[in-house]
Coordinates of C-alpha atoms in Angstrom, one line a residue:
X1 CA -11.3 -15.7 17.0
X2 CA -14.4 -17.1 17.5
X3 CA -16.6 -18.3 14.4
X4 CA -19.5 -17.8 16.2
X5 CA -19.1 -14.1 15.5
X6 CA -18.7 -14.1 12.0
X7 CA -22.0 -12.2 11.0
X8 CA -22.8 -9.3 8.8
X9 CA -22.1 -10.4 5.3
X10 CA -24.0 -13.0 3.3
X11 CA -20.8 -14.5 1.7
X12 CA -18.9 -14.9 5.1
X13 CA -22.2 -16.8 6.4
X14 CA -22.4 -19.0 3.7
X15 CA -19.0 -19.7 4.4
X16 CA -19.7 -20.6 7.9
X17 CA -22.3 -23.1 6.8
X18 CA -20.6 -24.6 3.9
X19 CA -20.1 -28.3 4.7
X20 CA -16.4 -29.2 4.6
X21 CA -17.0 -32.7 3.8
X22 CA -19.1 -31.3 0.2
X23 CA -16.4 -28.8 -0.1
X24 CA -13.6 -31.7 0.2
X25 CA -15.8 -33.8 -2.5
X26 CA -16.4 -31.2 -4.9
X27 CA -13.2 -29.8 -5.2
X28 CA -11.9 -29.2 -8.7
X29 CA -9.0 -27.1 -10.2
X30 CA -10.9 -23.9 -11.5
X31 CA -8.1 -22.7 -14.2
X32 CA -9.7 -20.3 -16.0
X33 CA -9.8 -16.8 -14.6
X34 CA -12.4 -14.4 -15.0
X35 CA -11.5 -12.3 -18.4
X36 CA -9.0 -15.1 -19.5
X37 CA -9.5 -16.8 -22.8
X38 CA -8.6 -20.6 -23.7
X39 CA -7.1 -21.1 -27.1
X40 CA -7.7 -24.7 -27.6
X41 CA -8.9 -25.8 -31.3
X42 CA -12.1 -26.5 -31.5
X43 CA -13.3 -25.8 -27.7
X44 CA -11.2 -22.1 -28.1
X45 CA -13.0 -19.4 -25.4
X46 CA -12.8 -15.8 -25.6
X47 CA -14.0 -14.2 -22.6
X48 CA -15.9 -10.9 -23.3
X49 CA -15.1 -9.4 -19.7
X50 CA -12.6 -7.6 -18.2
X51 CA -10.5 -9.5 -15.4
X52 CA -12.1 -8.9 -12.2
X53 CA -9.8 -8.7 -9.4
X54 CA -10.3 -10.3 -5.8
X55 CA -12.2 -7.7 -3.8
X56 CA -10.4 -6.8 0.0
X57 CA -12.4 -9.0 2.3
X58 CA -11.9 -12.1 -0.3
X59 CA -8.1 -11.5 0.0
X60 CA -8.5 -11.1 3.6
X61 CA -10.2 -14.3 4.5
X62 CA -7.6 -15.9 2.7
X63 CA -4.9 -14.0 4.2
X64 CA -6.1 -14.8 7.6
X65 CA -5.9 -18.7 6.4
X66 CA -1.8 -18.2 6.3
X67 CA -1.5 -16.9 10.1
X68 CA -1.8 -17.8 13.6
X69 CA -4.9 -19.4 14.7
X70 CA -4.7 -19.8 18.4
X71 CA -1.9 -21.7 20.8
X72 CA -0.9 -25.2 20.4
X73 CA -1.4 -27.6 23.4
X74 CA 2.3 -29.6 24.3
X75 CA 0.0 -32.7 24.9
X76 CA 3.2 -34.9 25.3
X77 CA 4.6 -37.4 27.8
X78 CA 7.1 -36.5 30.5
X79 CA 8.5 -40.1 30.9
X80 CA 9.2 -43.0 29.3
X81 CA 6.7 -45.7 30.4
X82 CA 8.9 -48.7 30.2
X83 CA 11.4 -47.4 33.2
X84 CA 10.2 -43.7 33.9
X85 CA 13.2 -41.8 32.3
X86 CA 12.6 -38.2 31.8
X87 CA 12.1 -37.5 27.8
X88 CA 12.6 -34.3 26.5
X89 CA 9.2 -32.5 26.4
X90 CA 9.7 -29.3 24.9
X91 CA 10.5 -29.7 21.5
X92 CA 8.7 -26.7 20.0
X93 CA 10.0 -23.9 18.2
X94 CA 6.8 -21.8 18.8
X95 CA 3.4 -22.0 20.4
X96 CA 1.6 -20.3 18.0
X97 CA -0.6 -22.5 15.7
X98 CA -1.3 -22.2 12.3
X99 CA -4.6 -24.2 10.1
X100 CA -1.7 -26.8 9.4
X101 CA 0.7 -28.9 11.7
X102 CA 4.2 -28.3 11.7
X103 CA 6.8 -30.5 12.8
X104 CA 7.6 -29.1 16.3
X105 CA 5.9 -26.4 15.4
X106 CA 8.2 -25.1 13.6
X107 CA 6.0 -23.1 11.4
X108 CA 9.1 -21.9 8.9
X109 CA 6.5 -21.1 6.2
X110 CA 6.7 -17.5 5.0
X111 CA 3.9 -16.1 2.2
X112 CA 4.0 -13.5 -0.5
X113 CA 0.6 -12.5 -1.9
X114 CA 0.7 -11.3 -5.7
X115 CA -2.2 -9.2 -7.4
X116 CA -2.5 -6.2 -9.9
X117 CA -1.3 -3.8 -7.0
X118 CA 2.2 -5.2 -5.6
X119 CA 3.8 -8.0 -3.8
X120 CA 3.6 -8.2 -0.3
X121 CA 5.3 -9.9 2.4
X122 CA 2.8 -11.0 4.9
X123 CA 3.8 -11.1 8.5
X124 CA 2.5 -13.7 10.8
X125 CA 0.7 -11.7 13.4
X126 CA -0.4 -12.9 17.0
X127 CA -4.0 -14.5 18.0
X128 CA -6.6 -12.3 18.4
X129 CA -8.5 -13.7 21.3
X130 CA -12.0 -11.9 21.8
X131 CA -12.2 -10.4 19.1
X132 CA -15.2 -11.2 16.3
X133 CA -13.9 -12.8 13.3
X134 CA -16.2 -10.6 10.8
X135 CA -15.8 -8.4 8.0
X136 CA -14.4 -5.5 9.5
X137 CA -11.6 -7.7 11.7
X138 CA -10.7 -9.7 8.3
X139 CA -10.1 -6.7 6.6
X140 CA -7.7 -4.8 9.7
X141 CA -5.4 -7.7 9.9
X142 CA -4.9 -8.5 6.7
X143 CA -4.0 -4.5 6.1
X144 CA -1.7 -5.5 9.3
X145 CA -0.1 -8.1 7.7
X146 CA 0.5 -6.9 4.1
X147 CA 4.1 -5.3 3.5
X148 CA 4.2 -4.1 0.6
X149 CA 8.0 -5.1 -1.0
X150 CA 7.2 -4.5 -4.9
X151 CA 5.0 -2.3 -6.0
X152 CA 3.9 -4.1 -9.2
X153 CA 3.1 -8.0 -9.8
X154 CA 6.2 -10.5 -9.0
X155 CA 6.7 -11.7 -12.6
X156 CA 9.4 -11.9 -15.6
X157 CA 9.8 -9.1 -18.7
X158 CA 7.2 -9.5 -21.5
X159 CA 8.5 -12.3 -23.6
X160 CA 10.4 -13.7 -21.2
X161 CA 7.2 -16.4 -19.4
X162 CA 9.2 -19.6 -21.5
X163 CA 11.3 -22.3 -19.5
X164 CA 13.3 -21.9 -17.4
X165 CA 10.9 -19.1 -15.8
X166 CA 7.3 -20.5 -16.5
X167 CA 6.8 -24.2 -17.5
X168 CA 4.7 -25.2 -20.4
X169 CA 1.1 -24.4 -20.4
X170 CA 0.8 -22.5 -17.2
X171 CA 2.6 -19.8 -18.9
X172 CA -1.0 -18.5 -20.4
X173 CA -3.6 -18.7 -17.3
X174 CA -0.9 -18.3 -14.5
X175 CA -0.2 -15.2 -12.7
X176 CA -2.5 -13.1 -15.1
X177 CA -4.1 -9.8 -14.4
X178 CA -7.2 -10.1 -12.1
X179 CA -5.7 -13.0 -10.1
X180 CA -4.0 -13.2 -6.6
X181 CA -1.4 -15.8 -6.0
X182 CA -0.1 -16.9 -2.8
X183 CA 3.3 -17.9 -2.5
X184 CA 4.9 -19.9 0.1
X185 CA 8.9 -20.0 1.0
X186 CA 10.1 -22.1 4.0
X187 CA 12.6 -21.4 6.6
X188 CA 14.2 -24.9 7.0
X189 CA 17.2 -23.3 9.2
X190 CA 15.8 -23.1 12.4
X191 CA 14.0 -26.2 12.1
X192 CA 17.2 -27.7 10.9
X193 CA 19.0 -27.1 14.3
X194 CA 16.1 -27.7 16.5
X195 CA 15.6 -31.1 14.2
X196 CA 19.2 -31.9 15.0
X197 CA 18.8 -31.8 18.6
X198 CA 15.5 -33.2 18.9
X199 CA 17.8 -36.2 17.5
X200 CA 20.5 -36.4 19.8
X201 CA 17.4 -36.3 22.8
X202 CA 16.9 -40.0 22.4
X203 CA 18.1 -42.5 25.1
X204 CA 21.8 -43.4 25.8
X205 CA 22.3 -45.8 23.0
X206 CA 19.7 -44.9 20.5
X207 CA 21.5 -41.8 19.2
X208 CA 22.8 -41.8 15.9
X209 CA 25.9 -40.9 14.3
X210 CA 25.9 -38.3 11.8
X211 CA 27.5 -38.7 8.5
X212 CA 28.5 -36.6 5.6
X213 CA 27.4 -38.7 2.4
X214 CA 29.3 -35.5 0.5
X215 CA 32.5 -35.9 2.0
X216 CA 32.9 -39.6 2.1
X217 CA 30.7 -40.3 5.0
X218 CA 33.4 -39.0 7.0
X219 CA 31.6 -38.1 10.8
X220 CA 30.1 -34.5 10.4
X221 CA 32.1 -33.2 13.3
X222 CA 30.8 -36.0 15.9
X223 CA 34.5 -38.1 16.1
X224 CA 34.5 -37.0 20.2
X225 CA 31.0 -37.8 20.7
X226 CA 31.5 -40.9 19.4
X227 CA 34.7 -42.0 22.0
X228 CA 33.1 -40.7 25.0
X229 CA 29.8 -43.1 24.2
X230 CA 27.5 -39.9 23.8
X231 CA 26.4 -41.2 20.5
X232 CA 26.2 -45.0 19.3
X233 CA 28.6 -46.0 16.6
X234 CA 26.6 -48.7 15.0
X235 CA 23.5 -46.3 14.3
X236 CA 24.5 -44.0 11.3
X237 CA 22.8 -41.7 9.7
X238 CA 23.4 -39.6 6.5
X239 CA 23.1 -35.9 6.5
X240 CA 21.7 -36.5 3.2
X241 CA 18.8 -38.6 4.3
X242 CA 17.8 -36.0 6.8
X243 CA 17.0 -33.8 3.9
X244 CA 14.7 -30.3 4.9
X245 CA 13.9 -32.3 8.0
X246 CA 10.1 -32.7 6.8
X247 CA 10.1 -28.8 7.4
X248 CA 8.5 -28.3 4.1
X249 CA 5.2 -30.1 4.6
X250 CA 3.8 -27.5 6.2
X251 CA 3.4 -25.1 3.1
X252 CA 1.3 -27.9 1.5
X253 CA -0.7 -28.7 4.2
X254 CA -1.5 -24.4 4.3
X255 CA -2.3 -24.3 0.5
X256 CA -4.7 -27.4 0.8
X257 CA -6.3 -25.5 3.5
X258 CA -6.9 -22.1 1.5
X259 CA -7.3 -24.1 -1.6
X260 CA -10.8 -25.7 -0.2
X261 CA -11.7 -22.5 1.7
X262 CA -11.2 -20.5 -1.7
X263 CA -13.3 -23.1 -3.1
X264 CA -16.2 -23.2 -0.8
X265 CA -16.0 -19.2 -1.2
X266 CA -16.8 -19.6 -4.5
X267 CA -13.6 -19.0 -6.2
X268 CA -11.3 -20.3 -8.5
X269 CA -8.4 -21.5 -7.1
X270 CA -5.3 -23.9 -8.8
X271 CA -2.2 -25.1 -6.9
X272 CA 0.1 -25.5 -9.8
X273 CA 3.9 -24.6 -10.4
X274 CA 5.4 -21.0 -9.8
X275 CA 7.9 -19.3 -11.3
X276 CA 11.3 -20.7 -11.4
X277 CA 11.9 -20.3 -7.8
X278 CA 15.5 -19.4 -8.5
X279 CA 14.4 -16.7 -10.2
X280 CA 11.6 -15.6 -8.6
X281 CA 13.8 -15.3 -5.2
X282 CA 16.6 -13.2 -7.1
X283 CA 19.1 -15.7 -7.5
X284 CA 22.4 -14.3 -8.8
X285 CA 22.7 -17.1 -11.5
X286 CA 19.5 -15.4 -12.8
X287 CA 19.4 -11.6 -12.0
X288 CA 21.0 -10.8 -15.0
X289 CA 18.5 -12.0 -17.3
X290 CA 15.7 -11.6 -15.0
X291 CA 16.2 -8.9 -12.8
X292 CA 16.4 -9.3 -8.6
X293 CA 12.7 -10.0 -8.8
X294 CA 12.1 -10.4 -4.9
X295 CA 15.5 -9.6 -4.2
X296 CA 16.5 -12.4 -1.3
X297 CA 20.4 -12.5 0.1
X298 CA 22.2 -15.4 -1.4
X299 CA 24.9 -17.2 -0.4
X300 CA 27.5 -18.1 -2.7
X301 CA 29.7 -20.9 -1.2
X302 CA 33.9 -20.1 -1.9
X303 CA 35.0 -22.7 -3.9
X304 CA 37.2 -25.5 -2.5
X305 CA 39.2 -27.5 -4.8
X306 CA 37.7 -31.1 -2.5
X307 CA 34.2 -29.4 -3.8
X308 CA 35.3 -31.3 -7.2
X309 CA 34.3 -34.7 -5.8
X310 CA 31.8 -33.3 -2.8
X311 CA 29.6 -31.6 -4.8
X312 CA 30.9 -32.1 -8.7
X313 CA 31.8 -28.3 -9.0
X314 CA 34.3 -28.5 -11.7
X315 CA 36.0 -25.0 -11.4
X316 CA 35.6 -22.0 -9.6
X317 CA 33.3 -20.1 -12.2
X318 CA 30.3 -22.6 -12.0
X319 CA 30.6 -22.5 -7.3
X320 CA 27.2 -20.0 -7.9
X321 CA 26.0 -23.3 -8.5
X322 CA 25.6 -23.6 -5.2
X323 CA 24.2 -20.3 -4.0
X324 CA 21.3 -20.6 -1.5
X325 CA 18.8 -18.1 -0.1
X326 CA 19.6 -16.7 3.1
X327 CA 17.7 -13.8 4.1
X328 CA 15.1 -10.9 2.9
X329 CA 15.4 -7.3 3.8
X330 CA 13.0 -4.6 2.9
X331 CA 12.8 -1.2 4.5
X332 CA 15.9 -1.4 6.7
X333 CA 13.9 -4.7 8.6
X334 CA 15.1 -8.8 7.9
X335 CA 11.5 -10.2 7.1
X336 CA 13.0 -13.4 6.9
X337 CA 16.1 -14.6 8.8
X338 CA 17.6 -17.4 8.7
X339 CA 19.8 -19.2 11.7
X340 CA 23.2 -19.2 9.9
X341 CA 25.9 -17.0 8.5
X342 CA 26.3 -14.0 7.5
X343 CA 23.4 -13.5 9.7
X344 CA 25.1 -14.7 12.4
X345 CA 28.8 -14.1 13.5
X346 CA 29.3 -18.3 13.1
X347 CA 27.0 -21.4 13.5
X348 CA 27.7 -21.2 17.0
X349 CA 26.1 -17.8 17.4
X350 CA 23.2 -19.1 15.6
X351 CA 22.4 -22.4 17.4
X352 CA 22.6 -20.3 20.2
X353 CA 19.8 -18.5 19.1
X354 CA 17.7 -21.0 18.7
X355 CA 18.5 -22.2 21.7
X356 CA 17.8 -19.0 23.2
X357 CA 14.2 -18.4 21.6
X358 CA 13.3 -21.3 23.5
X359 CA 14.9 -21.0 26.7
X360 CA 16.6 -17.6 27.0
X361 CA 15.1 -14.6 28.8
X362 CA 12.8 -14.4 26.5
X363 CA 12.2 -17.8 25.2
X364 CA 8.7 -19.7 24.8
X365 CA 9.5 -21.5 27.7
X366 CA 10.3 -19.2 30.0
X367 CA 7.0 -17.5 29.3
X368 CA 4.6 -18.5 32.3
X369 CA 2.0 -16.3 30.8
X370 CA 1.7 -17.9 27.5
X371 CA 1.2 -21.5 29.3
X372 CA -1.6 -19.9 31.7
X373 CA -2.8 -19.4 28.4
X374 CA -2.7 -22.9 27.2
X375 CA -3.3 -24.8 30.0
X376 CA -6.6 -24.7 33.1
X377 CA -5.3 -23.6 36.6
X378 CA -1.8 -24.0 37.4
X379 CA -0.6 -26.6 35.2
X380 CA 1.2 -24.3 33.1
X381 CA 3.5 -23.9 35.4
X382 CA 3.6 -27.3 36.4
X383 CA 4.3 -28.2 32.2
X384 CA 7.7 -25.9 32.2
X385 CA 8.6 -27.1 36.1
X386 CA 8.2 -31.2 35.3
X387 CA 8.6 -31.3 31.7
X388 CA 12.6 -31.9 30.7
X389 CA 14.6 -29.4 28.2
X390 CA 17.8 -30.4 26.6
X391 CA 20.8 -31.9 28.7
X392 CA 23.4 -29.6 27.8
X393 CA 25.8 -32.1 25.5
X394 CA 23.0 -32.5 23.2
X395 CA 23.1 -28.5 22.3
X396 CA 26.9 -28.7 22.4
X397 CA 26.6 -31.7 20.1
X398 CA 24.4 -30.0 17.8
X399 CA 26.5 -26.9 17.4
X400 CA 29.6 -29.1 16.6
X401 CA 27.7 -30.7 13.9
X402 CA 26.1 -27.3 12.6
X403 CA 29.7 -26.0 12.6
X404 CA 31.1 -28.9 10.7
X405 CA 28.9 -28.4 8.3
X406 CA 29.3 -24.6 7.8
X407 CA 32.8 -25.0 7.8
X408 CA 33.1 -27.9 5.4
X409 CA 30.8 -26.8 2.7
X410 CA 30.6 -23.0 3.1
X411 CA 27.2 -22.8 3.8
X412 CA 24.1 -23.7 6.1
X413 CA 22.5 -26.5 5.7
X414 CA 24.9 -28.1 3.2
X415 CA 22.3 -30.7 1.9
X416 CA 19.2 -28.6 2.0
X417 CA 18.6 -24.8 1.5
X418 CA 18.4 -22.4 4.2
X419 CA 15.1 -21.2 2.6
X420 CA 13.0 -23.3 0.9
X421 CA 10.9 -22.7 -2.2
X422 CA 8.6 -25.8 -2.4
X423 CA 7.8 -24.9 -5.9
X424 CA 4.5 -24.8 -6.1
X425 CA 1.6 -21.4 -5.1
X426 CA -1.8 -21.1 -5.0
X427 CA -3.7 -18.8 -7.4
X428 CA -7.2 -17.4 -6.3
X429 CA -9.5 -15.7 -9.1
X430 CA -13.1 -15.1 -9.8
X431 CA -13.9 -18.0 -12.7
X432 CA -15.0 -17.2 -16.1
X433 CA -18.4 -19.2 -15.3
X434 CA -19.8 -18.9 -19.1
X435 CA -16.6 -21.2 -20.1
X436 CA -17.6 -24.0 -17.9
X437 CA -21.2 -23.6 -18.1
X438 CA -20.7 -24.5 -21.6
X439 CA -17.8 -27.3 -21.9
X440 CA -18.4 -29.0 -18.4
X441 CA -20.6 -31.3 -17.0
X442 CA -20.9 -29.8 -13.4
X443 CA -18.2 -27.4 -14.0
X444 CA -19.2 -25.5 -11.5
X445 CA -20.8 -26.0 -7.6
X446 CA -23.5 -23.8 -5.8
X447 CA -20.8 -21.9 -4.2
X448 CA -19.7 -20.8 -7.6
X449 CA -23.2 -20.0 -8.9
X450 CA -23.9 -17.9 -5.5
X451 CA -20.5 -16.1 -5.4
X452 CA -21.5 -12.8 -7.0
X453 CA -24.5 -12.3 -5.1
X454 CA -22.8 -13.2 -1.9
X455 CA -19.9 -11.4 -2.0
X456 CA -20.1 -9.0 -4.8
X457 CA -24.5 -7.9 -3.9
X458 CA -26.1 -4.9 -2.4
X459 CA -27.7 -7.0 0.6
X460 CA -26.3 -7.7 4.3
X461 CA -23.2 -5.6 4.0
X462 CA -22.0 -6.8 0.7
X463 CA -22.2 -4.3 -2.0
X464 CA -21.6 -4.3 -6.0
X465 CA -18.2 -4.4 -7.3
X466 CA -17.2 -1.4 -9.1
X467 CA -15.0 -4.0 -11.3
X468 CA -17.8 -6.2 -11.9
X469 CA -20.0 -2.7 -12.9
X470 CA -17.9 -1.8 -15.4

């Protein structure tokens, strides 16, 4: 998308001209949305207004920030400068980039959007080259991205907003009528496999032995690889230290970008604790009390006596403490599908699927046209030919580790969830300007003061909001 074509709408033009540094410097959380009231002793405030939901274009700008912004550049070394030995230079899981970085461009973050009309999964759309970044395009792509998964706002039933559903005072201002909320969830499973392979591409003598710190630090399916010298027994790395493979950081970066843009638009933007993630996704431990909510598929490992020591699970009836989400289906379609059973018959098949997604017949590293769009001239073909991929031993060793994890612990990953919920979401809304004018010095910016005229006025493609008129 070319920002040069973002014309024809006063709000969009103002957003394009907004100083990045000023936006960052003046960014503040504005928790109080239009129509909300604040009981706060002598500073209590009761709004005279009705809630004013975001209009479609306002949401479309923010939806665009969750999606693809173009193609990444594999600007990497192919060779070790010390001795010229080949370096594995094809670590990415995807080549489509977003507005925030991602380890190995895993792009495992999925977004849900919650507003008064329902709860939506946001598909990741391909880039839209040579198309104007104007109001019509933004709205069209937002409509393509939205998949309705609930016909109502994702929330717990009335009267159940206390802990553990909501945290502290958030329950009074979070996810209320008129607000639009963006909830990220992160598929860790694909990058967990990919990152294991990346670890194993280190030079001879530098490949670690993976130990299972939840099973008395035994080798995690790698004894053969220690004996044959592929792994260095003197370098030990526990699975617990790997955690989520840093994949979760991309969601935090994307939320920050969205918050900055919402603030630059003159909206309220508030990153804070979500509904308890296990409740929101529909964990079976909570579904009896709160319902299925988003309705994710969960896996509960079968209890084994060794779990008493490995995971401090004393009896079979507590096995659900280790349940974790592995996917989401809607309308017969897998919207999110973790790389693990039961989505695949075995971990071997799951690893093979990740490898095929990179190097198979339809993999990204066999797509010559894709790399012709990234590089000039014939450099794309040169990259595909010259840059090294995985040694087969890397794939085989990673497959053994992943199979060990699932066979030993009944789930994959064992030390992190297949689908991770950061536990924060971004709420965007029209602010209650009178509240901020009454109580705060510099409570709003020029963007907030002029938001209504720019985004809901009568001129230059804008219009008076019917919600505002009521």
